[in-house]
Amino acid sequence: MRLSLEDQRQAGIDIVSDGEQTRQHFVTTFIENLSGVDFEKRETVRIRDRYDASVPTVVSEVSRQKPVFVEDARFLRQQTSQPIKWALPGPMTMIDTLYDNHYKSRERLAWEFAGILNQEARELEAVGVDIIQFDEPAFNVFFDEVNDWGIATLEKAIEGLRCETAVHICYGYGIKANTDWKKTLGSEWRQYEEFFPKLQKSKIDLISLECHNSHVPMDLIELIRGKKVMVGAIDVATNTIENPQEVADTLRKALQFIDADKLYPCTNCGMAPLSRRVARGKLSALGAGAEIVRRELSA
C-alpha cells in the first residue's frame, strides 16, 4: 500500500486511495468477510447480463460479523495527510455477483447488503476516510431496477455519513468480456441517460463516469448538473499511456457541462489488470493533464 501511495504522490494525485491493494476482487473480497455466503457452493450466473461466471451462493441471512477494510483504511490514514477515498462495492453490483438461494429476491438482498455497507462505511468514516465510493457498474445494465430501488439502496448505504460519498458507474475493467460488450453498444453510449435524472436528485455527492475514449456523449453530464463529477480522463482498457494534452482535452470538453469547482479528474475505472509501469504512466498523465487545465483556469 505504501508503494501505491508513493506512486500516486509522485504522479500529483490529490485525493489518494489504497490503489486496490486491499482487495483481490472489487466485489467478492468484501463478500468473503460476510456470513451467509458459501464460497464452496458455487453456481454459474450471468454477470451484468453479458458473461457467465462461477459465483458463491447466498445460503442464509447475510451479516457482517466484523469490519472488513477498516484497519486497512486506518493504516492508509496514518501514512498521509492528503484526502483519502475508499471504494466499496454497491448493493446492486453485489447481488449481481452472487447466486441467491435464500432471499430469492434481488431487491430484498440488495437492501440487506445496503445495511451492511452502511455499517462498514460508518466505521471507515470514523477512522478518517474523506470520501467513500460505491462501485455500481450494474447501474449501466439494469435500468428499471436502478430507478425502482437501486438508487434507494445506495442512499441506505450512505445513511448518516458526514464524509463525502461517491458512486462509480463505468463500463468495466479492461477485460475481454467488457471490451467485447462495448463493441456491441453502437456509436453512442447513452446508458447514463436512463438513470441520471434520478441520480441527480439523490443524496450522493460525487458521480464517477467513464469518458475518455468512450462513446458516451459528453453532454449527458448536463443531466447531473449541480453534482460533483469525477470525469474519467484515462482509458483503462488499453496499455497505451495517454499524454497530458489528451487528458486536458477530455477535461476541457467536460467543462462545457460542469463548473470547474465540481470537476474531479480521474481514471475511467480501476487499473488492477494493468502492469505497474503502465498504471504509473497513466497516473502521471492524469496528474499532468489536470495541472494543464488548472493553470488555464487560473490564467
PDB file of C-alpha atoms in Angstrom:
ATOM      1  CA  MET A   1       0.000   0.000   0.000  1.00  0.00           C
ATOM      2  CA  ARG A   2       2.913   2.364   0.745  1.00  0.00           C
ATOM      3  CA  LEU A   3       4.283   1.785  -2.768  1.00  0.00           C
ATOM      4  CA  SER A   4       0.897   2.553  -4.313  1.00  0.00           C
ATOM      5  CA  LEU A   5       0.582   5.680  -2.206  1.00  0.00           C
ATOM      6  CA  GLU A   6       4.029   6.854  -3.288  1.00  0.00           C
ATOM      7  CA  ASP A   7       3.166   6.231  -6.951  1.00  0.00           C
ATOM      8  CA  GLN A   8       0.086   8.418  -6.519  1.00  0.00           C
ATOM      9  CA  ARG A   9       2.064  11.132  -4.734  1.00  0.00           C
ATOM     10  CA  GLN A  10       4.709  11.248  -7.439  1.00  0.00           C
ATOM     11  CA  ALA A  11       2.022  11.475 -10.125  1.00  0.00           C
ATOM     12  CA  GLY A  12       0.486  14.520  -8.469  1.00  0.00           C
ATOM     13  CA  ILE A  13      -2.745  12.819  -7.387  1.00  0.00           C
ATOM     14  CA  ASP A  14      -4.551  14.991  -4.834  1.00  0.00           C
ATOM     15  CA  ILE A  15      -7.092  12.519  -3.431  1.00  0.00           C
ATOM     16  CA  VAL A  16      -5.385   9.172  -2.841  1.00  0.00           C
ATOM     17  CA  SER A  17      -6.558   5.617  -2.254  1.00  0.00           C
ATOM     18  CA  ASP A  18      -5.209   2.189  -1.365  1.00  0.00           C
ATOM     19  CA  GLY A  19      -4.603   1.577  -5.074  1.00  0.00           C
ATOM     20  CA  GLU A  20      -6.755  -1.581  -4.872  1.00  0.00           C
ATOM     21  CA  GLN A  21      -4.047  -3.261  -2.814  1.00  0.00           C
ATOM     22  CA  THR A  22      -6.501  -4.468  -0.175  1.00  0.00           C
ATOM     23  CA  ARG A  23      -8.963  -6.263  -2.433  1.00  0.00           C
ATOM     24  CA  GLN A  24      -8.341  -9.116  -4.844  1.00  0.00           C
ATOM     25  CA  HIS A  25     -11.738  -8.553  -6.469  1.00  0.00           C
ATOM     26  CA  PHE A  26     -13.771  -5.373  -6.231  1.00  0.00           C
ATOM     27  CA  VAL A  27     -16.903  -7.241  -5.088  1.00  0.00           C
ATOM     28  CA  THR A  28     -16.075 -10.673  -3.682  1.00  0.00           C
ATOM     29  CA  THR A  29     -13.283  -9.548  -1.341  1.00  0.00           C
ATOM     30  CA  PHE A  30     -15.915  -7.706   0.686  1.00  0.00           C
ATOM     31  CA  ILE A  31     -18.409 -10.565   0.457  1.00  0.00           C
ATOM     32  CA  GLU A  32     -15.797 -13.106   1.613  1.00  0.00           C
ATOM     33  CA  ASN A  33     -15.879 -11.421   5.003  1.00  0.00           C
ATOM     34  CA  LEU A  34     -19.637 -11.763   5.475  1.00  0.00           C
ATOM     35  CA  SER A  35     -21.585 -14.652   6.917  1.00  0.00           C
ATOM     36  CA  GLY A  36     -24.394 -16.291   4.986  1.00  0.00           C
ATOM     37  CA  VAL A  37     -22.436 -16.720   1.733  1.00  0.00           C
ATOM     38  CA  ASP A  38     -20.914 -20.100   0.871  1.00  0.00           C
ATOM     39  CA  PHE A  39     -17.860 -19.843  -1.396  1.00  0.00           C
ATOM     40  CA  GLU A  40     -17.610 -23.633  -1.688  1.00  0.00           C
ATOM     41  CA  LYS A  41     -21.141 -23.922  -3.067  1.00  0.00           C
ATOM     42  CA  ARG A  42     -20.871 -22.275  -6.458  1.00  0.00           C
ATOM     43  CA  GLU A  43     -23.302 -21.704  -9.298  1.00  0.00           C
ATOM     44  CA  THR A  44     -22.909 -20.256 -12.787  1.00  0.00           C
ATOM     45  CA  VAL A  45     -24.772 -16.995 -13.312  1.00  0.00           C
ATOM     46  CA  ARG A  46     -24.897 -14.293 -15.966  1.00  0.00           C
ATOM     47  CA  ILE A  47     -22.847 -11.313 -14.752  1.00  0.00           C
ATOM     48  CA  ARG A  48     -24.044  -7.829 -15.861  1.00  0.00           C
ATOM     49  CA  ASP A  49     -26.203  -9.693 -18.367  1.00  0.00           C
ATOM     50  CA  ARG A  50     -23.172 -10.278 -20.597  1.00  0.00           C
ATOM     51  CA  TYR A  51     -20.899 -13.147 -19.451  1.00  0.00           C
ATOM     52  CA  ASP A  52     -21.146 -16.315 -17.381  1.00  0.00           C
ATOM     53  CA  ALA A  53     -19.176 -16.780 -14.186  1.00  0.00           C
ATOM     54  CA  SER A  54     -18.953 -19.228 -11.292  1.00  0.00           C
ATOM     55  CA  VAL A  55     -20.049 -17.364  -8.168  1.00  0.00           C
ATOM     56  CA  PRO A  56     -20.657 -18.139  -4.473  1.00  0.00           C
ATOM     57  CA  THR A  57     -24.136 -18.819  -3.112  1.00  0.00           C
ATOM     58  CA  VAL A  58     -26.191 -16.965  -0.515  1.00  0.00           C
ATOM     59  CA  VAL A  59     -27.335 -19.798   1.753  1.00  0.00           C
ATOM     60  CA  SER A  60     -28.674 -17.939   4.808  1.00  0.00           C
ATOM     61  CA  GLU A  61     -29.169 -14.466   6.234  1.00  0.00           C
ATOM     62  CA  VAL A  62     -26.207 -12.250   5.346  1.00  0.00           C
ATOM     63  CA  SER A  63     -24.468 -10.299   8.082  1.00  0.00           C
ATOM     64  CA  ARG A  64     -21.191  -8.546   8.877  1.00  0.00           C
ATOM     65  CA  GLN A  65     -19.576 -10.026  11.960  1.00  0.00           C
ATOM     66  CA  LYS A  66     -16.512  -7.763  11.907  1.00  0.00           C
ATOM     67  CA  PRO A  67     -15.065  -4.806   9.972  1.00  0.00           C
ATOM     68  CA  VAL A  68     -13.646  -5.644   6.543  1.00  0.00           C
ATOM     69  CA  PHE A  69     -11.409  -2.762   5.419  1.00  0.00           C
ATOM     70  CA  VAL A  70     -11.382  -0.544   8.495  1.00  0.00           C
ATOM     71  CA  GLU A  71      -7.884  -1.459   9.716  1.00  0.00           C
ATOM     72  CA  ASP A  72      -6.509  -1.058   6.187  1.00  0.00           C
ATOM     73  CA  ALA A  73      -8.105   2.384   5.979  1.00  0.00           C
ATOM     74  CA  ARG A  74      -6.692   3.310   9.391  1.00  0.00           C
ATOM     75  CA  PHE A  75      -3.225   2.334   8.135  1.00  0.00           C
ATOM     76  CA  LEU A  76      -3.627   4.439   4.984  1.00  0.00           C
ATOM     77  CA  ARG A  77      -4.818   7.398   7.039  1.00  0.00           C
ATOM     78  CA  GLN A  78      -1.641   7.157   9.133  1.00  0.00           C
ATOM     79  CA  GLN A  79       0.546   7.304   6.019  1.00  0.00           C
ATOM     80  CA  THR A  80      -0.696  10.576   4.525  1.00  0.00           C
ATOM     81  CA  SER A  81      -2.240  13.924   5.311  1.00  0.00           C
ATOM     82  CA  GLN A  82      -3.911  14.052   1.878  1.00  0.00           C
ATOM     83  CA  PRO A  83      -7.633  13.374   1.482  1.00  0.00           C
ATOM     84  CA  ILE A  84      -8.294   9.653   1.045  1.00  0.00           C
ATOM     85  CA  LYS A  85     -11.031   7.830  -0.848  1.00  0.00           C
ATOM     86  CA  TRP A  86     -12.100   4.263  -0.108  1.00  0.00           C
ATOM     87  CA  ALA A  87     -14.073   2.076  -2.511  1.00  0.00           C
ATOM     88  CA  LEU A  88     -16.762  -0.444  -1.591  1.00  0.00           C
ATOM     89  CA  PRO A  89     -18.996  -2.485  -3.908  1.00  0.00           C
ATOM     90  CA  GLY A  90     -22.503  -1.120  -4.328  1.00  0.00           C
ATOM     91  CA  PRO A  91     -25.607  -3.127  -3.336  1.00  0.00           C
ATOM     92  CA  MET A  92     -26.844  -3.778  -6.873  1.00  0.00           C
ATOM     93  CA  THR A  93     -23.444  -4.901  -8.159  1.00  0.00           C
ATOM     94  CA  MET A  94     -23.062  -7.184  -5.126  1.00  0.00           C
ATOM     95  CA  ILE A  95     -26.306  -9.022  -5.816  1.00  0.00           C
ATOM     96  CA  ASP A  96     -25.365  -9.372  -9.472  1.00  0.00           C
ATOM     97  CA  THR A  97     -22.160 -11.190  -8.488  1.00  0.00           C
ATOM     98  CA  LEU A  98     -23.838 -13.953  -6.460  1.00  0.00           C
ATOM     99  CA  TYR A  99     -26.340 -16.784  -6.684  1.00  0.00           C
ATOM    100  CA  ASP A 100     -29.140 -16.201  -4.184  1.00  0.00           C
ATOM    101  CA  ASN A 101     -30.632 -19.377  -2.752  1.00  0.00           C
ATOM    102  CA  HIS A 102     -32.014 -17.759   0.400  1.00  0.00           C
ATOM    103  CA  TYR A 103     -33.798 -14.436  -0.130  1.00  0.00           C
ATOM    104  CA  LYS A 104     -34.754 -15.249  -3.739  1.00  0.00           C
ATOM    105  CA  SER A 105     -35.380 -11.556  -4.339  1.00  0.00           C
ATOM    106  CA  ARG A 106     -32.791  -9.240  -5.889  1.00  0.00           C
ATOM    107  CA  GLU A 107     -34.335  -6.220  -4.211  1.00  0.00           C
ATOM    108  CA  ARG A 108     -34.551  -7.764  -0.740  1.00  0.00           C
ATOM    109  CA  LEU A 109     -30.937  -8.942  -0.880  1.00  0.00           C
ATOM    110  CA  ALA A 110     -29.830  -5.501  -2.099  1.00  0.00           C
ATOM    111  CA  TRP A 111     -31.474  -3.853   0.933  1.00  0.00           C
ATOM    112  CA  GLU A 112     -29.704  -6.322   3.241  1.00  0.00           C
ATOM    113  CA  PHE A 113     -26.348  -5.501   1.648  1.00  0.00           C
ATOM    114  CA  ALA A 114     -27.090  -1.777   1.838  1.00  0.00           C
ATOM    115  CA  GLY A 115     -27.443  -2.028   5.609  1.00  0.00           C
ATOM    116  CA  ILE A 116     -24.195  -3.983   5.879  1.00  0.00           C
ATOM    117  CA  LEU A 117     -22.360  -1.483   3.672  1.00  0.00           C
ATOM    118  CA  ASN A 118     -23.634   1.324   5.854  1.00  0.00           C
ATOM    119  CA  GLN A 119     -22.097  -0.355   8.907  1.00  0.00           C
ATOM    120  CA  GLU A 120     -18.734  -0.575   7.145  1.00  0.00           C
ATOM    121  CA  ALA A 121     -18.953   2.959   5.745  1.00  0.00           C
ATOM    122  CA  ARG A 122     -19.647   4.499   9.161  1.00  0.00           C
ATOM    123  CA  GLU A 123     -16.544   2.817  10.578  1.00  0.00           C
ATOM    124  CA  LEU A 124     -14.436   3.881   7.592  1.00  0.00           C
ATOM    125  CA  GLU A 125     -15.541   7.450   8.175  1.00  0.00           C
ATOM    126  CA  ALA A 126     -14.630   7.142  11.853  1.00  0.00           C
ATOM    127  CA  VAL A 127     -11.003   6.264  11.039  1.00  0.00           C
ATOM    128  CA  GLY A 128     -10.594   9.272   8.770  1.00  0.00           C
ATOM    129  CA  VAL A 129     -11.764   8.362   5.269  1.00  0.00           C
ATOM    130  CA  ASP A 130     -12.777  11.554   3.443  1.00  0.00           C
ATOM    131  CA  ILE A 131     -14.715  10.066   0.515  1.00  0.00           C
ATOM    132  CA  ILE A 132     -16.466   6.697   0.422  1.00  0.00           C
ATOM    133  CA  GLN A 133     -17.135   5.423  -3.079  1.00  0.00           C
ATOM    134  CA  PHE A 134     -19.580   2.694  -4.065  1.00  0.00           C
ATOM    135  CA  ASP A 135     -18.815   0.834  -7.301  1.00  0.00           C
ATOM    136  CA  GLU A 136     -22.002   0.251  -9.292  1.00  0.00           C
ATOM    137  CA  PRO A 137     -21.254  -0.901 -12.865  1.00  0.00           C
ATOM    138  CA  ALA A 138     -24.566  -2.794 -12.703  1.00  0.00           C
ATOM    139  CA  PHE A 139     -26.322   0.586 -12.972  1.00  0.00           C
ATOM    140  CA  ASN A 140     -25.342   0.602 -16.653  1.00  0.00           C
ATOM    141  CA  VAL A 141     -27.337  -2.578 -17.306  1.00  0.00           C
ATOM    142  CA  PHE A 142     -30.451  -2.890 -15.131  1.00  0.00           C
ATOM    143  CA  PHE A 143     -32.128   0.464 -15.706  1.00  0.00           C
ATOM    144  CA  ASP A 144     -35.588  -0.366 -14.358  1.00  0.00           C
ATOM    145  CA  GLU A 145     -34.150  -1.755 -11.133  1.00  0.00           C
ATOM    146  CA  VAL A 146     -31.820   1.233 -10.746  1.00  0.00           C
ATOM    147  CA  ASN A 147     -34.752   3.623 -10.866  1.00  0.00           C
ATOM    148  CA  ASP A 148     -37.144   1.416  -8.883  1.00  0.00           C
ATOM    149  CA  TRP A 149     -34.860   0.622  -5.937  1.00  0.00           C
ATOM    150  CA  GLY A 150     -31.157   0.698  -6.902  1.00  0.00           C
ATOM    151  CA  ILE A 151     -30.578   4.351  -6.093  1.00  0.00           C
ATOM    152  CA  ALA A 152     -32.684   3.992  -2.944  1.00  0.00           C
ATOM    153  CA  THR A 153     -30.500   1.134  -1.670  1.00  0.00           C
ATOM    154  CA  LEU A 154     -27.426   3.232  -2.431  1.00  0.00           C
ATOM    155  CA  GLU A 155     -28.860   6.022  -0.294  1.00  0.00           C
ATOM    156  CA  LYS A 156     -29.403   3.495   2.501  1.00  0.00           C
ATOM    157  CA  ALA A 157     -25.705   2.598   2.271  1.00  0.00           C
ATOM    158  CA  ILE A 158     -24.705   6.253   2.849  1.00  0.00           C
ATOM    159  CA  GLU A 159     -27.278   6.962   5.563  1.00  0.00           C
ATOM    160  CA  GLY A 160     -25.897   9.069   8.405  1.00  0.00           C
ATOM    161  CA  LEU A 161     -22.497   9.709   6.832  1.00  0.00           C
ATOM    162  CA  ARG A 162     -20.925  13.151   7.144  1.00  0.00           C
ATOM    163  CA  CYS A 163     -17.993  12.449   4.813  1.00  0.00           C
ATOM    164  CA  GLU A 164     -18.453  12.846   1.079  1.00  0.00           C
ATOM    165  CA  THR A 165     -19.928   9.956  -0.871  1.00  0.00           C
ATOM    166  CA  ALA A 166     -19.444   8.863  -4.468  1.00  0.00           C
ATOM    167  CA  VAL A 167     -20.888   6.335  -6.884  1.00  0.00           C
ATOM    168  CA  HIS A 168     -18.681   4.949  -9.654  1.00  0.00           C
ATOM    169  CA  ILE A 169     -20.567   3.856 -12.782  1.00  0.00           C
ATOM    170  CA  CYS A 170     -18.351   2.669 -15.610  1.00  0.00           C
ATOM    171  CA  TYR A 171     -18.291   0.163 -18.432  1.00  0.00           C
ATOM    172  CA  GLY A 172     -15.911  -2.168 -16.593  1.00  0.00           C
ATOM    173  CA  TYR A 173     -12.258  -3.066 -16.254  1.00  0.00           C
ATOM    174  CA  GLY A 174     -10.314  -3.557 -19.464  1.00  0.00           C
ATOM    175  CA  ILE A 175     -11.037  -7.300 -19.646  1.00  0.00           C
ATOM    176  CA  LYS A 176     -12.181  -9.099 -22.803  1.00  0.00           C
ATOM    177  CA  ALA A 177     -15.778  -9.654 -21.696  1.00  0.00           C
ATOM    178  CA  ASN A 178     -16.170  -5.913 -21.167  1.00  0.00           C
ATOM    179  CA  THR A 179     -14.342  -4.738 -24.279  1.00  0.00           C
ATOM    180  CA  ASP A 180     -16.355  -7.194 -26.397  1.00  0.00           C
ATOM    181  CA  TRP A 181     -19.589  -5.868 -24.869  1.00  0.00           C
ATOM    182  CA  LYS A 182     -18.605  -2.272 -25.618  1.00  0.00           C
ATOM    183  CA  LYS A 183     -18.274  -3.150 -29.303  1.00  0.00           C
ATOM    184  CA  THR A 184     -21.989  -4.016 -29.348  1.00  0.00           C
ATOM    185  CA  LEU A 185     -23.148  -0.684 -27.920  1.00  0.00           C
ATOM    186  CA  GLY A 186     -23.008   1.327 -31.127  1.00  0.00           C
ATOM    187  CA  SER A 187     -21.614   4.754 -31.906  1.00  0.00           C
ATOM    188  CA  GLU A 188     -23.211   6.429 -28.877  1.00  0.00           C
ATOM    189  CA  TRP A 189     -23.340   5.003 -25.354  1.00  0.00           C
ATOM    190  CA  ARG A 190     -26.419   6.564 -23.781  1.00  0.00           C
ATOM    191  CA  GLN A 191     -26.854   4.232 -20.797  1.00  0.00           C
ATOM    192  CA  TYR A 192     -26.253   7.069 -18.325  1.00  0.00           C
ATOM    193  CA  GLU A 193     -29.294   8.866 -19.723  1.00  0.00           C
ATOM    194  CA  GLU A 194     -31.576   6.180 -18.278  1.00  0.00           C
ATOM    195  CA  PHE A 195     -30.878   6.984 -14.630  1.00  0.00           C
ATOM    196  CA  PHE A 196     -29.023  10.319 -14.412  1.00  0.00           C
ATOM    197  CA  PRO A 197     -32.209  12.329 -13.771  1.00  0.00           C
ATOM    198  CA  LYS A 198     -32.994  10.310 -10.647  1.00  0.00           C
ATOM    199  CA  LEU A 199     -29.345  10.156  -9.563  1.00  0.00           C
ATOM    200  CA  GLN A 200     -29.152  13.949  -9.832  1.00  0.00           C
ATOM    201  CA  LYS A 201     -31.862  14.159  -7.156  1.00  0.00           C
ATOM    202  CA  SER A 202     -30.120  11.661  -4.850  1.00  0.00           C
ATOM    203  CA  LYS A 203     -28.037  12.409  -1.768  1.00  0.00           C
ATOM    204  CA  ILE A 204     -24.817  11.117  -3.388  1.00  0.00           C
ATOM    205  CA  ASP A 205     -22.194  13.884  -3.572  1.00  0.00           C
ATOM    206  CA  LEU A 206     -19.970  12.728  -6.446  1.00  0.00           C
ATOM    207  CA  ILE A 207     -20.706  10.730  -9.597  1.00  0.00           C
ATOM    208  CA  SER A 208     -17.774   8.949 -11.275  1.00  0.00           C
ATOM    209  CA  LEU A 209     -18.069   8.379 -15.032  1.00  0.00           C
ATOM    210  CA  GLU A 210     -16.251   6.821 -17.976  1.00  0.00           C
ATOM    211  CA  CYS A 211     -15.430   9.495 -20.569  1.00  0.00           C
ATOM    212  CA  HIS A 212     -12.035   9.272 -22.297  1.00  0.00           C
ATOM    213  CA  ASN A 213     -12.005   7.051 -25.426  1.00  0.00           C
ATOM    214  CA  SER A 214     -15.614   6.044 -24.754  1.00  0.00           C
ATOM    215  CA  HIS A 215     -18.679   6.759 -26.857  1.00  0.00           C
ATOM    216  CA  VAL A 216     -20.522   8.465 -24.007  1.00  0.00           C
ATOM    217  CA  PRO A 217     -21.854  11.820 -25.282  1.00  0.00           C
ATOM    218  CA  MET A 218     -20.274  14.398 -23.003  1.00  0.00           C
ATOM    219  CA  ASP A 219     -23.448  16.470 -22.913  1.00  0.00           C
ATOM    220  CA  LEU A 220     -25.156  13.762 -20.828  1.00  0.00           C
ATOM    221  CA  ILE A 221     -23.292  15.279 -17.890  1.00  0.00           C
ATOM    222  CA  GLU A 222     -25.768  18.144 -18.118  1.00  0.00           C
ATOM    223  CA  LEU A 223     -28.353  15.755 -16.628  1.00  0.00           C
ATOM    224  CA  ILE A 224     -26.456  15.742 -13.328  1.00  0.00           C
ATOM    225  CA  ARG A 225     -25.752  19.468 -13.243  1.00  0.00           C
ATOM    226  CA  GLY A 226     -25.073  20.513  -9.653  1.00  0.00           C
ATOM    227  CA  LYS A 227     -23.330  17.289  -8.651  1.00  0.00           C
ATOM    228  CA  LYS A 228     -19.580  16.948  -8.346  1.00  0.00           C
ATOM    229  CA  VAL A 229     -18.403  14.800 -11.245  1.00  0.00           C
ATOM    230  CA  MET A 230     -15.371  12.527 -11.388  1.00  0.00           C
ATOM    231  CA  VAL A 231     -14.532  12.651 -15.091  1.00  0.00           C
ATOM    232  CA  GLY A 232     -12.734   9.567 -16.386  1.00  0.00           C
ATOM    233  CA  ALA A 233      -9.870  11.026 -18.417  1.00  0.00           C
ATOM    234  CA  ILE A 234      -7.770   7.834 -18.603  1.00  0.00           C
ATOM    235  CA  ASP A 235      -8.711   4.753 -20.661  1.00  0.00           C
ATOM    236  CA  VAL A 236      -8.062   1.645 -18.531  1.00  0.00           C
ATOM    237  CA  ALA A 237      -8.854  -0.746 -21.399  1.00  0.00           C
ATOM    238  CA  THR A 238      -5.576  -0.158 -23.232  1.00  0.00           C
ATOM    239  CA  ASN A 239      -1.876  -0.318 -22.413  1.00  0.00           C
ATOM    240  CA  THR A 240      -1.315   2.868 -24.402  1.00  0.00           C
ATOM    241  CA  ILE A 241      -0.332   5.629 -21.997  1.00  0.00           C
ATOM    242  CA  GLU A 242      -2.137   8.897 -22.626  1.00  0.00           C
ATOM    243  CA  ASN A 243      -0.202  12.116 -22.946  1.00  0.00           C
ATOM    244  CA  PRO A 244      -1.144  15.037 -20.692  1.00  0.00           C
ATOM    245  CA  GLN A 245      -2.702  17.005 -23.566  1.00  0.00           C
ATOM    246  CA  GLU A 246      -5.136  14.151 -24.273  1.00  0.00           C
ATOM    247  CA  VAL A 247      -6.202  14.244 -20.641  1.00  0.00           C
ATOM    248  CA  ALA A 248      -6.532  18.022 -20.766  1.00  0.00           C
ATOM    249  CA  ASP A 249      -8.678  17.801 -23.919  1.00  0.00           C
ATOM    250  CA  THR A 250     -11.135  15.456 -22.183  1.00  0.00           C
ATOM    251  CA  LEU A 251     -11.340  17.758 -19.180  1.00  0.00           C
ATOM    252  CA  ARG A 252     -11.905  20.830 -21.379  1.00  0.00           C
ATOM    253  CA  LYS A 253     -14.822  19.089 -23.092  1.00  0.00           C
ATOM    254  CA  ALA A 254     -16.322  18.198 -19.714  1.00  0.00           C
ATOM    255  CA  LEU A 255     -16.010  21.800 -18.520  1.00  0.00           C
ATOM    256  CA  GLN A 256     -18.711  22.760 -21.011  1.00  0.00           C
ATOM    257  CA  PHE A 257     -21.163  20.944 -18.724  1.00  0.00           C
ATOM    258  CA  ILE A 258     -19.562  21.096 -15.250  1.00  0.00           C
ATOM    259  CA  ASP A 259     -18.479  24.023 -13.133  1.00  0.00           C
ATOM    260  CA  ALA A 260     -14.714  23.896 -12.624  1.00  0.00           C
ATOM    261  CA  ASP A 261     -15.005  23.564  -8.863  1.00  0.00           C
ATOM    262  CA  LYS A 262     -17.122  20.439  -9.305  1.00  0.00           C
ATOM    263  CA  LEU A 263     -14.834  18.609 -11.764  1.00  0.00           C
ATOM    264  CA  TYR A 264     -12.625  15.862 -10.325  1.00  0.00           C
ATOM    265  CA  PRO A 265     -10.279  14.313 -12.946  1.00  0.00           C
ATOM    266  CA  CYS A 266      -9.924  10.552 -12.507  1.00  0.00           C
ATOM    267  CA  THR A 267      -9.491   7.285 -14.419  1.00  0.00           C
ATOM    268  CA  ASN A 268     -12.345   5.547 -16.241  1.00  0.00           C
ATOM    269  CA  CYS A 269     -12.118   2.599 -13.832  1.00  0.00           C
ATOM    270  CA  GLY A 270      -9.566   0.726 -11.752  1.00  0.00           C
ATOM    271  CA  MET A 271      -6.214  -0.226 -13.241  1.00  0.00           C
ATOM    272  CA  ALA A 272      -5.785  -3.559 -11.465  1.00  0.00           C
ATOM    273  CA  PRO A 273      -5.437  -5.553 -14.738  1.00  0.00           C
ATOM    274  CA  LEU A 274      -2.621  -3.256 -15.977  1.00  0.00           C
ATOM    275  CA  SER A 275       1.090  -3.535 -15.266  1.00  0.00           C
ATOM    276  CA  ARG A 276       2.535  -1.212 -12.651  1.00  0.00           C
ATOM    277  CA  ARG A 277       4.598   0.551 -15.336  1.00  0.00           C
ATOM    278  CA  VAL A 278       1.525   1.319 -17.415  1.00  0.00           C
ATOM    279  CA  ALA A 279      -0.577   2.292 -14.399  1.00  0.00           C
ATOM    280  CA  ARG A 280       2.121   4.683 -13.158  1.00  0.00           C
ATOM    281  CA  GLY A 281       2.399   6.239 -16.597  1.00  0.00           C
ATOM    282  CA  LYS A 282      -1.340   6.771 -16.796  1.00  0.00           C
ATOM    283  CA  LEU A 283      -1.446   8.281 -13.308  1.00  0.00           C
ATOM    284  CA  SER A 284       1.327  10.699 -14.252  1.00  0.00           C
ATOM    285  CA  ALA A 285      -0.574  11.713 -17.388  1.00  0.00           C
ATOM    286  CA  LEU A 286      -3.693  12.279 -15.291  1.00  0.00           C
ATOM    287  CA  GLY A 287      -1.850  14.497 -12.837  1.00  0.00           C
ATOM    288  CA  ALA A 288      -0.066  16.468 -15.561  1.00  0.00           C
ATOM    289  CA  GLY A 289      -3.204  16.882 -17.690  1.00  0.00           C
ATOM    290  CA  ALA A 290      -5.171  18.157 -14.719  1.00  0.00           C
ATOM    291  CA  GLU A 291      -2.396  20.639 -13.960  1.00  0.00           C
ATOM    292  CA  ILE A 292      -2.543  21.996 -17.541  1.00  0.00           C
ATOM    293  CA  VAL A 293      -6.245  22.760 -17.198  1.00  0.00           C
ATOM    294  CA  ARG A 294      -5.813  24.114 -13.678  1.00  0.00           C
ATOM    295  CA  ARG A 295      -3.275  26.636 -14.976  1.00  0.00           C
ATOM    296  CA  GLU A 296      -5.542  27.611 -17.868  1.00  0.00           C
ATOM    297  CA  LEU A 297      -8.400  28.278 -15.475  1.00  0.00           C
ATOM    298  CA  SER A 298      -6.272  30.429 -13.197  1.00  0.00           C
ATOM    299  CA  ALA A 299      -4.666  32.454 -16.010  1.00  0.00           C
TER     300      ALA A 299
END
